[in-house]
Short mmCIF file of C-alpha atoms and ligand atoms in Angstrom, two decimals:
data_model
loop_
_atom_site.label_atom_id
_atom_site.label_comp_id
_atom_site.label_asym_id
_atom_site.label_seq_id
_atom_site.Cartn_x
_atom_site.Cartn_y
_atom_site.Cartn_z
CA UNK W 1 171.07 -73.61 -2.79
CA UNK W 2 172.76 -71.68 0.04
CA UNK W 3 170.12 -69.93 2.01
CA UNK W 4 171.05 -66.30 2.85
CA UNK W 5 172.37 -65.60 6.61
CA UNK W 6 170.19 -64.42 8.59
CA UNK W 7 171.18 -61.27 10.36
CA UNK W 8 170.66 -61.19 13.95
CA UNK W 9 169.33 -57.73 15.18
CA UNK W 10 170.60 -56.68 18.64
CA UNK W 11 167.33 -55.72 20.92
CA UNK W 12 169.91 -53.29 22.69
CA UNK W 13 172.22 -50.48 21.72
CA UNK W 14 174.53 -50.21 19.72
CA UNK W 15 178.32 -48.90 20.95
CA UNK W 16 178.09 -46.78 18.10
CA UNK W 17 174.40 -45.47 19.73
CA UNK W 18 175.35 -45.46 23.30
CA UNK W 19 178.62 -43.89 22.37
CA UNK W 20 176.70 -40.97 20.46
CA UNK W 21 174.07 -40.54 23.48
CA UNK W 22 177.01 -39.92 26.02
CA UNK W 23 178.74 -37.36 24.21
CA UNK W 24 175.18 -35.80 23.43
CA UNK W 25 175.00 -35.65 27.33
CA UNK W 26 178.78 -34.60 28.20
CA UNK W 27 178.58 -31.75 25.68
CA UNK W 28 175.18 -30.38 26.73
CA UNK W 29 176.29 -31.07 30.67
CA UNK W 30 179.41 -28.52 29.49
CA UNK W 31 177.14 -26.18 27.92
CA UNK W 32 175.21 -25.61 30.75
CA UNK W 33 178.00 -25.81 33.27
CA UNK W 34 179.57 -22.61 31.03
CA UNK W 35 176.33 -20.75 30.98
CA UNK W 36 176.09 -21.29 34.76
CA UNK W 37 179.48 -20.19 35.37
CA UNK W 38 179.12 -16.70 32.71
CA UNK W 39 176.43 -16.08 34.90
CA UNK W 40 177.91 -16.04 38.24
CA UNK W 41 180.66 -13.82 37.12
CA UNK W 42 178.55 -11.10 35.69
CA UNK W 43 176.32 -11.69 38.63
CA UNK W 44 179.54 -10.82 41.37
CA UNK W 45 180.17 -8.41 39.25
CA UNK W 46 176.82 -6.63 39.39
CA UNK W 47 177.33 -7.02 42.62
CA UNK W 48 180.95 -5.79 43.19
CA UNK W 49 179.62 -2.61 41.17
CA UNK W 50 176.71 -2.10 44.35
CA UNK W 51 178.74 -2.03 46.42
CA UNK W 52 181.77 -0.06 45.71
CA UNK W 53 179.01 3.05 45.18
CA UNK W 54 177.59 2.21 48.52
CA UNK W 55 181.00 2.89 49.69
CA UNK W 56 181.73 5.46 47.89
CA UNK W 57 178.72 7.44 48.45
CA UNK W 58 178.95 6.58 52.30
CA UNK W 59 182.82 8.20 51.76
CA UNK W 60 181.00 11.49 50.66
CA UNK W 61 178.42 11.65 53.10
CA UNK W 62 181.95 11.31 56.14
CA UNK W 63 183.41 14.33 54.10
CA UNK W 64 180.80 16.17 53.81
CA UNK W 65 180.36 15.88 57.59
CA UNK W 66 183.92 15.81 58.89
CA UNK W 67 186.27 17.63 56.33
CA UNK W 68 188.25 14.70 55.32
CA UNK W 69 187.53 11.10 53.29
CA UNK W 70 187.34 8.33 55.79
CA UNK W 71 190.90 6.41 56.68
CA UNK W 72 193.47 7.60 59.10
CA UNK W 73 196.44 7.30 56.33
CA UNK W 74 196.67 9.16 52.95
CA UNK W 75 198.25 6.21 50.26
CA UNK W 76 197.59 8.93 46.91
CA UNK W 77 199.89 5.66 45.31
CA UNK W 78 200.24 2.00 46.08
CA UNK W 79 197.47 -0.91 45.55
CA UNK W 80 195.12 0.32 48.57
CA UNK W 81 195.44 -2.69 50.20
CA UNK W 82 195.03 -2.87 54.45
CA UNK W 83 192.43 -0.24 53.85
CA UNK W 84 189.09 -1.63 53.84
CA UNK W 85 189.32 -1.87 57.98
CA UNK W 86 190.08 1.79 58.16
CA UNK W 87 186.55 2.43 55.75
CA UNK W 88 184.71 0.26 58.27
CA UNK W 89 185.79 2.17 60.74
CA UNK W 90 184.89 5.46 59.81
CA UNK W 91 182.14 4.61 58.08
CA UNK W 92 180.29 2.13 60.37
CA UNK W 93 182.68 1.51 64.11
CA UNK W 94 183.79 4.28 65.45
CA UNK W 95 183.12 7.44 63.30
CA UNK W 96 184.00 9.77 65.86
CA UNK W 97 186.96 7.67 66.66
CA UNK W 98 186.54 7.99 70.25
CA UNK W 99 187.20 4.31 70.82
CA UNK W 100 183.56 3.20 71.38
CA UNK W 101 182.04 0.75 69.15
CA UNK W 102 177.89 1.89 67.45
CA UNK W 103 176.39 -0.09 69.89
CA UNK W 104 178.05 1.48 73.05
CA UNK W 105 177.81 4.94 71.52
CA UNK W 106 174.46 5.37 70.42
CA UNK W 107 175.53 8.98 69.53
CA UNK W 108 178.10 8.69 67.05
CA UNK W 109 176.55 8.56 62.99
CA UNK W 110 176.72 5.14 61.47
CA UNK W 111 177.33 6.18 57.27
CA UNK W 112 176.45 2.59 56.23
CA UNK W 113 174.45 0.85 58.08
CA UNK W 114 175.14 -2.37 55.49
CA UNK W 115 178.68 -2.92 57.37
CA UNK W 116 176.75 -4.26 60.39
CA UNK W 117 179.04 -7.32 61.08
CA UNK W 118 175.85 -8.86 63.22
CA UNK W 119 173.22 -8.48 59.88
CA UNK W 120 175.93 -9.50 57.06
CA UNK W 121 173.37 -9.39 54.44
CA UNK W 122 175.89 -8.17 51.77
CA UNK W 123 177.88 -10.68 52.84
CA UNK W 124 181.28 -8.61 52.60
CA UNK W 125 182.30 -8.57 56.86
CA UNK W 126 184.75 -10.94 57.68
CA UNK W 127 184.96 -10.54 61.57
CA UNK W 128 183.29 -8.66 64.06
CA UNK W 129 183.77 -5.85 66.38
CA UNK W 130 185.77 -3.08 65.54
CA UNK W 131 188.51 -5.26 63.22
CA UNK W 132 186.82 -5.76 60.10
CA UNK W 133 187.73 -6.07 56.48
CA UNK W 134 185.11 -5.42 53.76
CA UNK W 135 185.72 -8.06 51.44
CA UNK W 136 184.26 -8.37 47.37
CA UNK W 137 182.58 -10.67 45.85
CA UNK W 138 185.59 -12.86 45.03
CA UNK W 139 186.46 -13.07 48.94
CA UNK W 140 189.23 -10.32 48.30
CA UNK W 141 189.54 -6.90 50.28
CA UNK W 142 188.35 -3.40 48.55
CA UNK W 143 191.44 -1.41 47.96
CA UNK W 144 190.90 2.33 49.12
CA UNK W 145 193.57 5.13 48.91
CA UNK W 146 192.85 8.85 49.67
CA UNK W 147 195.07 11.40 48.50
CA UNK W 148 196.40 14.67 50.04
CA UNK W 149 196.49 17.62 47.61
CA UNK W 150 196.44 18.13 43.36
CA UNK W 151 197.49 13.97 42.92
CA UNK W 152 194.52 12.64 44.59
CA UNK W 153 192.14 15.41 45.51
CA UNK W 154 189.75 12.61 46.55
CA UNK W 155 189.51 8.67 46.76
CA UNK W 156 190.05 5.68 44.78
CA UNK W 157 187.81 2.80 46.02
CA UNK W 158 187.90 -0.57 43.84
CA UNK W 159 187.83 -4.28 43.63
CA UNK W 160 190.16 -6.26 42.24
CA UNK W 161 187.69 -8.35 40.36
CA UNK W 162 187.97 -12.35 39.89
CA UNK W 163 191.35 -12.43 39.35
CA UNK W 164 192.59 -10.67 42.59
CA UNK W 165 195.12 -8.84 40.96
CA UNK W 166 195.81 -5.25 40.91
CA UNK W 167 198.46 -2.70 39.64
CA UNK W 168 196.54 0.91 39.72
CA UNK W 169 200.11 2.74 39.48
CA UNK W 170 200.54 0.98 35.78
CA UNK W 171 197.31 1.31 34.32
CA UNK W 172 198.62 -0.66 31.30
CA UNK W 173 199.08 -3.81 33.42
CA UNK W 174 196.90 -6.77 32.28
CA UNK W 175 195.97 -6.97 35.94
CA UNK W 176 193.68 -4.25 35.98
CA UNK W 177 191.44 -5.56 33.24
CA UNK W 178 188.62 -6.99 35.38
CA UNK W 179 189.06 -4.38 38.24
CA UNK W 180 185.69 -3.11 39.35
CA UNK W 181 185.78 1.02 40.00
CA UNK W 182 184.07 3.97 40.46
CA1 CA G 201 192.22 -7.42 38.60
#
């Protein structure tokens, strides 16, 4: 009589086990990775939001003062860009645009203190001195345009958002989607 085989039992894994355990791992790495990424993005944009009403309200307080919205060119159309050095410096380096820098001119008003270039805590001054641009969250400059008369009675101040892309004279464009305004 033929004895039955006897069946040897791996003390390891399996391929079949190890196999399953690895994608176990890959898919909940990929989970987490998304979750981590979801909330960086809605935590730059939080952030992106801050700040463009710190700007803006620092753009109220110069009018109120002086007349005018900060900038020395009106742009009522156009994507704002090259702007953000003319905000920093009415707002922070030389508000009475006599030349002199805040800490040579202890005199002049500062608007927002946050654009010190020396205590970056908002992290959104890319140089120093008086030629600054105020960048977002995605490394990208604030777009700012000021109107003159019935088009743009006031000022447009955005981000771009993650996509650095921006088309605010087509408000249809696909572009605008993740812009951060007002
Ligand atoms: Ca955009």
């Amino acid at each position: 009589m033929k004895s039955a085989p006897i069946r040897r039992r791996s003390h390891g894994f399996t391929l079949i086990e190890m196999l399953t355990v690895i994608t176990i791992i890959v898919i909940l790495a990929g989970v987490t990775m998304l979750g981590y990424k979801h909330a960086k993005i809605a935590r730059d944009r939080n952030k992106a939001t801050i700040q463009v009403k710190l700007l803006a309200n620092a753009c109220e307080e110069f009018k109120a003062d002086n007349g005018y919205y900060p900038g020395i060119n009106d742009n009522t159309v156009g994507d704002g860009k090259n702007m953000s050095k003319e905000l920093y410096g009415d707002l922070y380096w030389d508000s009475d645009r006599d030349g002199s820098g805040p800490k040579s001119d202890p005199d002049q008003k500062i608007y927002l203190s946050e654009l010190d270039p020396d205590n970056n805590r908002q992290g959104w001054t890319d140089g120093r001195a008086q030629s600054v641009r105020i960048l977002d969250p995605w490394g990208n400059e604030y777009r700012y345009r000021k109107g003159s008369g019935a088009n743009n009675p006031d000022f447009d101040l955005w981000s771009c958002g993650p996509d650095g892309k921006t088309n605010p004279d087509n408000p249809k464009d696909k572009d605008n989607n993740d812009d951060i305004k007002l």
